[in-house]
Amino acid sequence: METVSTNRSFDGTQGVYSHASAETGTDMTFAVYVPDHEKGAKLPVVWYLSGLTCTHANVMEKGEYRRAASELGLIIVAPDTSPRGEGVADDEAYDMGQGAGFYVDATEEPWAKHFRMRSYIETELPALIAKEFPVDMERQAIFGHSMGGHGALTIALRNPDRYKSVSAFSPIVSPLNCPWGEKALGGYICSDQAAWREYDACALIEDGARVADILVDQGTADNFLEEQLKPQLLAEACDKAGIKLSLNLREGYDHSYYFISTYMANHLRWHADRL
């Protein structure tokens, strides 16, 4: 691991780091915020997964999480959204390729060689974080935005014993039922939609995956709400499965970090209560 930068903020250290990933076959960059703490202490860790076109920097620069994270004693890890660089497959569209990894392990060409974001987030990066930072890996939580909300929900549902809590801002709740998901999963995985179900939060719940509860904040002025996000599908799936869903429809808020930063502290407090 190499240190790209560190800055003091709210009695903690905001760092940016890079390493050579075996899963993606590329260098990967990620951000970690560590509050000041007693020597030898291990802190709970909250993973934040970003959305389409984003890098680690979007939430780091606009998410306004450091004050709350410091007060609550939470380490925040913000990975990139895809492999990047020369020789990595890409697409001219913003919703496919670099910046749009969808937190899946691709099986189709030209994506299969590098686009292994599921294994990177679930396995490789946690091992590195556990080695290099003062984290208590028995106390992990995960959340994200949009495509990253999809990632957080599906990763938590597939790994219920690992994450104590999961939440999302404006998540893609069912890639099986929206254009973003149909394009990405059809391209990365295959045309057989049965193979997509492990990457669809609603399908995972229908197939028996369970978590104790879920927090979702969704802006009512989000221009992706009706066509892409469809939170009502998650509400229906959770209701049938007996999962407690706190779905907050925030009047007048859009899909931007103005929205996310407004409710960021609420989410971190929610996670801290469960960690």
mmCIF file with all atom_site columns, N, CA, C and O in Angstrom, residues 7 9 14-15 35 64 74 88 97 107 130 136 162-164 175 193-194 197 211 217 252 255:
data_model
loop_
_atom_site.group_PDB
_atom_site.id
_atom_site.type_symbol
_atom_site.label_atom_id
_atom_site.label_alt_id
_atom_site.label_comp_id
_atom_site.label_asym_id
_atom_site.label_entity_id
_atom_site.label_seq_id
_atom_site.pdbx_PDB_ins_code
_atom_site.Cartn_x
_atom_site.Cartn_y
_atom_site.Cartn_z
_atom_site.occupancy
_atom_site.B_iso_or_equiv
_atom_site.pdbx_formal_charge
_atom_site.auth_seq_id
_atom_site.auth_comp_id
_atom_site.auth_asym_id
_atom_site.auth_atom_id
_atom_site.pdbx_PDB_model_num
ATOM 1  N N  . ASN A 1 7   ? -4.456  14.358  5.275   1.00 0.00 ? 7   ASN A N  1
ATOM 2  C CA . ASN A 1 7   ? -4.831  15.686  5.770   1.00 0.00 ? 7   ASN A CA 1
ATOM 3  C C  . ASN A 1 7   ? -5.528  15.546  7.113   1.00 0.00 ? 7   ASN A C  1
ATOM 4  O O  . ASN A 1 7   ? -6.322  14.631  7.316   1.00 0.00 ? 7   ASN A O  1
ATOM 5  N N  . SER A 1 9   ? -8.335  16.539  9.771   1.00 0.00 ? 9   SER A N  1
ATOM 6  C CA . SER A 1 9   ? -9.692  17.054  9.664   1.00 0.00 ? 9   SER A CA 1
ATOM 7  C C  . SER A 1 9   ? -10.510 16.543  10.843  1.00 0.00 ? 9   SER A C  1
ATOM 8  O O  . SER A 1 9   ? -10.540 15.331  11.097  1.00 0.00 ? 9   SER A O  1
ATOM 9  N N  . GLN A 1 14  ? -7.620  12.168  7.255   1.00 0.00 ? 14  GLN A N  1
ATOM 10 C CA . GLN A 1 14  ? -8.192  11.756  5.977   1.00 0.00 ? 14  GLN A CA 1
ATOM 11 C C  . GLN A 1 14  ? -7.058  11.375  5.049   1.00 0.00 ? 14  GLN A C  1
ATOM 12 O O  . GLN A 1 14  ? -6.227  12.207  4.681   1.00 0.00 ? 14  GLN A O  1
ATOM 13 N N  . GLY A 1 15  ? -7.003  10.112  4.693   1.00 0.00 ? 15  GLY A N  1
ATOM 14 C CA . GLY A 1 15  ? -5.948  9.649   3.811   1.00 0.00 ? 15  GLY A CA 1
ATOM 15 C C  . GLY A 1 15  ? -6.484  9.129   2.498   1.00 0.00 ? 15  GLY A C  1
ATOM 16 O O  . GLY A 1 15  ? -7.641  8.713   2.398   1.00 0.00 ? 15  GLY A O  1
ATOM 17 N N  . PRO A 1 35  ? -10.522 8.535   12.795  1.00 0.00 ? 35  PRO A N  1
ATOM 18 C CA . PRO A 1 35  ? -10.563 9.488   13.913  1.00 0.00 ? 35  PRO A CA 1
ATOM 19 C C  . PRO A 1 35  ? -9.418  9.232   14.887  1.00 0.00 ? 35  PRO A C  1
ATOM 20 O O  . PRO A 1 35  ? -8.920  8.107   15.005  1.00 0.00 ? 35  PRO A O  1
ATOM 21 N N  . GLU A 1 64  ? -19.252 15.235  3.495   1.00 0.00 ? 64  GLU A N  1
ATOM 22 C CA . GLU A 1 64  ? -19.339 15.875  4.813   1.00 0.00 ? 64  GLU A CA 1
ATOM 23 C C  . GLU A 1 64  ? -19.579 14.858  5.930   1.00 0.00 ? 64  GLU A C  1
ATOM 24 O O  . GLU A 1 64  ? -20.441 15.033  6.783   1.00 0.00 ? 64  GLU A O  1
ATOM 25 N N  . LEU A 1 74  ? -15.882 6.344   14.204  1.00 0.00 ? 74  LEU A N  1
ATOM 26 C CA . LEU A 1 74  ? -16.036 5.422   13.086  1.00 0.00 ? 74  LEU A CA 1
ATOM 27 C C  . LEU A 1 74  ? -14.946 5.643   12.044  1.00 0.00 ? 74  LEU A C  1
ATOM 28 O O  . LEU A 1 74  ? -14.688 6.783   11.640  1.00 0.00 ? 74  LEU A O  1
ATOM 29 N N  . VAL A 1 88  ? -7.536  -1.218  -19.678 1.00 0.00 ? 88  VAL A N  1
ATOM 30 C CA . VAL A 1 88  ? -8.783  -1.609  -19.027 1.00 0.00 ? 88  VAL A CA 1
ATOM 31 C C  . VAL A 1 88  ? -9.943  -1.269  -19.959 1.00 0.00 ? 88  VAL A C  1
ATOM 32 O O  . VAL A 1 88  ? -10.039 -0.141  -20.456 1.00 0.00 ? 88  VAL A O  1
ATOM 33 N N  . GLY A 1 97  ? -18.489 0.408   -18.039 1.00 0.00 ? 97  GLY A N  1
ATOM 34 C CA . GLY A 1 97  ? -17.040 0.528   -18.110 1.00 0.00 ? 97  GLY A CA 1
ATOM 35 C C  . GLY A 1 97  ? -16.454 1.247   -16.922 1.00 0.00 ? 97  GLY A C  1
ATOM 36 O O  . GLY A 1 97  ? -16.944 1.164   -15.801 1.00 0.00 ? 97  GLY A O  1
ATOM 37 N N  . THR A 1 107 ? -18.175 -11.752 -16.081 1.00 0.00 ? 107 THR A N  1
ATOM 38 C CA . THR A 1 107 ? -17.827 -13.035 -16.701 1.00 0.00 ? 107 THR A CA 1
ATOM 39 C C  . THR A 1 107 ? -17.721 -12.940 -18.217 1.00 0.00 ? 107 THR A C  1
ATOM 40 O O  . THR A 1 107 ? -17.229 -13.864 -18.860 1.00 0.00 ? 107 THR A O  1
ATOM 41 N N  . ALA A 1 130 ? -7.772  -4.420  7.069   1.00 0.00 ? 130 ALA A N  1
ATOM 42 C CA . ALA A 1 130 ? -7.533  -5.075  8.366   1.00 0.00 ? 130 ALA A CA 1
ATOM 43 C C  . ALA A 1 130 ? -6.053  -5.087  8.723   1.00 0.00 ? 130 ALA A C  1
ATOM 44 O O  . ALA A 1 130 ? -5.683  -4.981  9.897   1.00 0.00 ? 130 ALA A O  1
ATOM 45 N N  . ASP A 1 136 ? -11.748 -2.808  13.804  1.00 0.00 ? 136 ASP A N  1
ATOM 46 C CA . ASP A 1 136 ? -12.340 -3.983  14.425  1.00 0.00 ? 136 ASP A CA 1
ATOM 47 C C  . ASP A 1 136 ? -13.222 -4.647  13.382  1.00 0.00 ? 136 ASP A C  1
ATOM 48 O O  . ASP A 1 136 ? -14.341 -4.204  13.136  1.00 0.00 ? 136 ASP A O  1
ATOM 49 N N  . ARG A 1 162 ? -21.435 -10.710 8.326   1.00 0.00 ? 162 ARG A N  1
ATOM 50 C CA . ARG A 1 162 ? -20.271 -9.825  8.343   1.00 0.00 ? 162 ARG A CA 1
ATOM 51 C C  . ARG A 1 162 ? -20.635 -8.397  8.707   1.00 0.00 ? 162 ARG A C  1
ATOM 52 O O  . ARG A 1 162 ? -19.904 -7.729  9.443   1.00 0.00 ? 162 ARG A O  1
ATOM 53 N N  . TYR A 1 163 ? -21.761 -7.907  8.180   1.00 0.00 ? 163 TYR A N  1
ATOM 54 C CA . TYR A 1 163 ? -22.117 -6.499  8.355   1.00 0.00 ? 163 TYR A CA 1
ATOM 55 C C  . TYR A 1 163 ? -23.224 -6.368  9.396   1.00 0.00 ? 163 TYR A C  1
ATOM 56 O O  . TYR A 1 163 ? -24.253 -7.027  9.307   1.00 0.00 ? 163 TYR A O  1
ATOM 57 N N  . LYS A 1 164 ? -22.987 -5.515  10.370  1.00 0.00 ? 164 LYS A N  1
ATOM 58 C CA . LYS A 1 164 ? -23.972 -5.294  11.427  1.00 0.00 ? 164 LYS A CA 1
ATOM 59 C C  . LYS A 1 164 ? -25.133 -4.423  10.954  1.00 0.00 ? 164 LYS A C  1
ATOM 60 O O  . LYS A 1 164 ? -26.197 -4.439  11.566  1.00 0.00 ? 164 LYS A O  1
ATOM 61 N N  . PRO A 1 175 ? -31.794 -4.069  -10.238 1.00 0.00 ? 175 PRO A N  1
ATOM 62 C CA . PRO A 1 175 ? -31.237 -3.986  -11.589 1.00 0.00 ? 175 PRO A CA 1
ATOM 63 C C  . PRO A 1 175 ? -31.992 -4.824  -12.614 1.00 0.00 ? 175 PRO A C  1
ATOM 64 O O  . PRO A 1 175 ? -31.949 -4.523  -13.808 1.00 0.00 ? 175 PRO A O  1
ATOM 65 N N  . GLN A 1 193 ? -31.055 -13.714 -17.324 1.00 0.00 ? 193 GLN A N  1
ATOM 66 C CA . GLN A 1 193 ? -31.382 -12.913 -16.155 1.00 0.00 ? 193 GLN A CA 1
ATOM 67 C C  . GLN A 1 193 ? -31.388 -13.713 -14.860 1.00 0.00 ? 193 GLN A C  1
ATOM 68 O O  . GLN A 1 193 ? -31.291 -13.136 -13.772 1.00 0.00 ? 193 GLN A O  1
ATOM 69 N N  . ALA A 1 194 ? -31.484 -15.017 -14.936 1.00 0.00 ? 194 ALA A N  1
ATOM 70 C CA . ALA A 1 194 ? -31.413 -15.834 -13.722 1.00 0.00 ? 194 ALA A CA 1
ATOM 71 C C  . ALA A 1 194 ? -30.055 -15.664 -13.038 1.00 0.00 ? 194 ALA A C  1
ATOM 72 O O  . ALA A 1 194 ? -29.951 -15.729 -11.805 1.00 0.00 ? 194 ALA A O  1
ATOM 73 N N  . ARG A 1 197 ? -29.627 -12.525 -10.406 1.00 0.00 ? 197 ARG A N  1
ATOM 74 C CA . ARG A 1 197 ? -30.374 -12.397 -9.164  1.00 0.00 ? 197 ARG A CA 1
ATOM 75 C C  . ARG A 1 197 ? -29.473 -12.158 -7.946  1.00 0.00 ? 197 ARG A C  1
ATOM 76 O O  . ARG A 1 197 ? -29.889 -11.494 -6.996  1.00 0.00 ? 197 ARG A O  1
ATOM 77 N N  . VAL A 1 211 ? -31.533 -9.519  6.293   1.00 0.00 ? 211 VAL A N  1
ATOM 78 C CA . VAL A 1 211 ? -30.826 -8.674  7.253   1.00 0.00 ? 211 VAL A CA 1
ATOM 79 C C  . VAL A 1 211 ? -31.878 -8.185  8.242   1.00 0.00 ? 211 VAL A C  1
ATOM 80 O O  . VAL A 1 211 ? -33.083 -8.274  7.976   1.00 0.00 ? 211 VAL A O  1
ATOM 81 N N  . ASP A 1 217 ? -32.716 6.537   2.336   1.00 0.00 ? 217 ASP A N  1
ATOM 82 C CA . ASP A 1 217 ? -33.183 7.904   2.105   1.00 0.00 ? 217 ASP A CA 1
ATOM 83 C C  . ASP A 1 217 ? -33.251 8.142   0.608   1.00 0.00 ? 217 ASP A C  1
ATOM 84 O O  . ASP A 1 217 ? -32.306 7.837   -0.126  1.00 0.00 ? 217 ASP A O  1
ATOM 85 N N  . GLY A 1 252 ? -38.317 17.298  -2.159  1.00 0.00 ? 252 GLY A N  1
ATOM 86 C CA . GLY A 1 252 ? -37.565 18.327  -2.860  1.00 0.00 ? 252 GLY A CA 1
ATOM 87 C C  . GLY A 1 252 ? -36.091 18.033  -3.071  1.00 0.00 ? 252 GLY A C  1
ATOM 88 O O  . GLY A 1 252 ? -35.413 18.794  -3.771  1.00 0.00 ? 252 GLY A O  1
ATOM 89 N N  . HIS A 1 255 ? -30.633 13.935  -6.633  1.00 0.00 ? 255 HIS A N  1
ATOM 90 C CA . HIS A 1 255 ? -29.718 12.785  -6.624  1.00 0.00 ? 255 HIS A CA 1
ATOM 91 C C  . HIS A 1 255 ? -28.290 13.184  -6.257  1.00 0.00 ? 255 HIS A C  1
ATOM 92 O O  . HIS A 1 255 ? -27.396 12.346  -6.306  1.00 0.00 ? 255 HIS A O  1
#
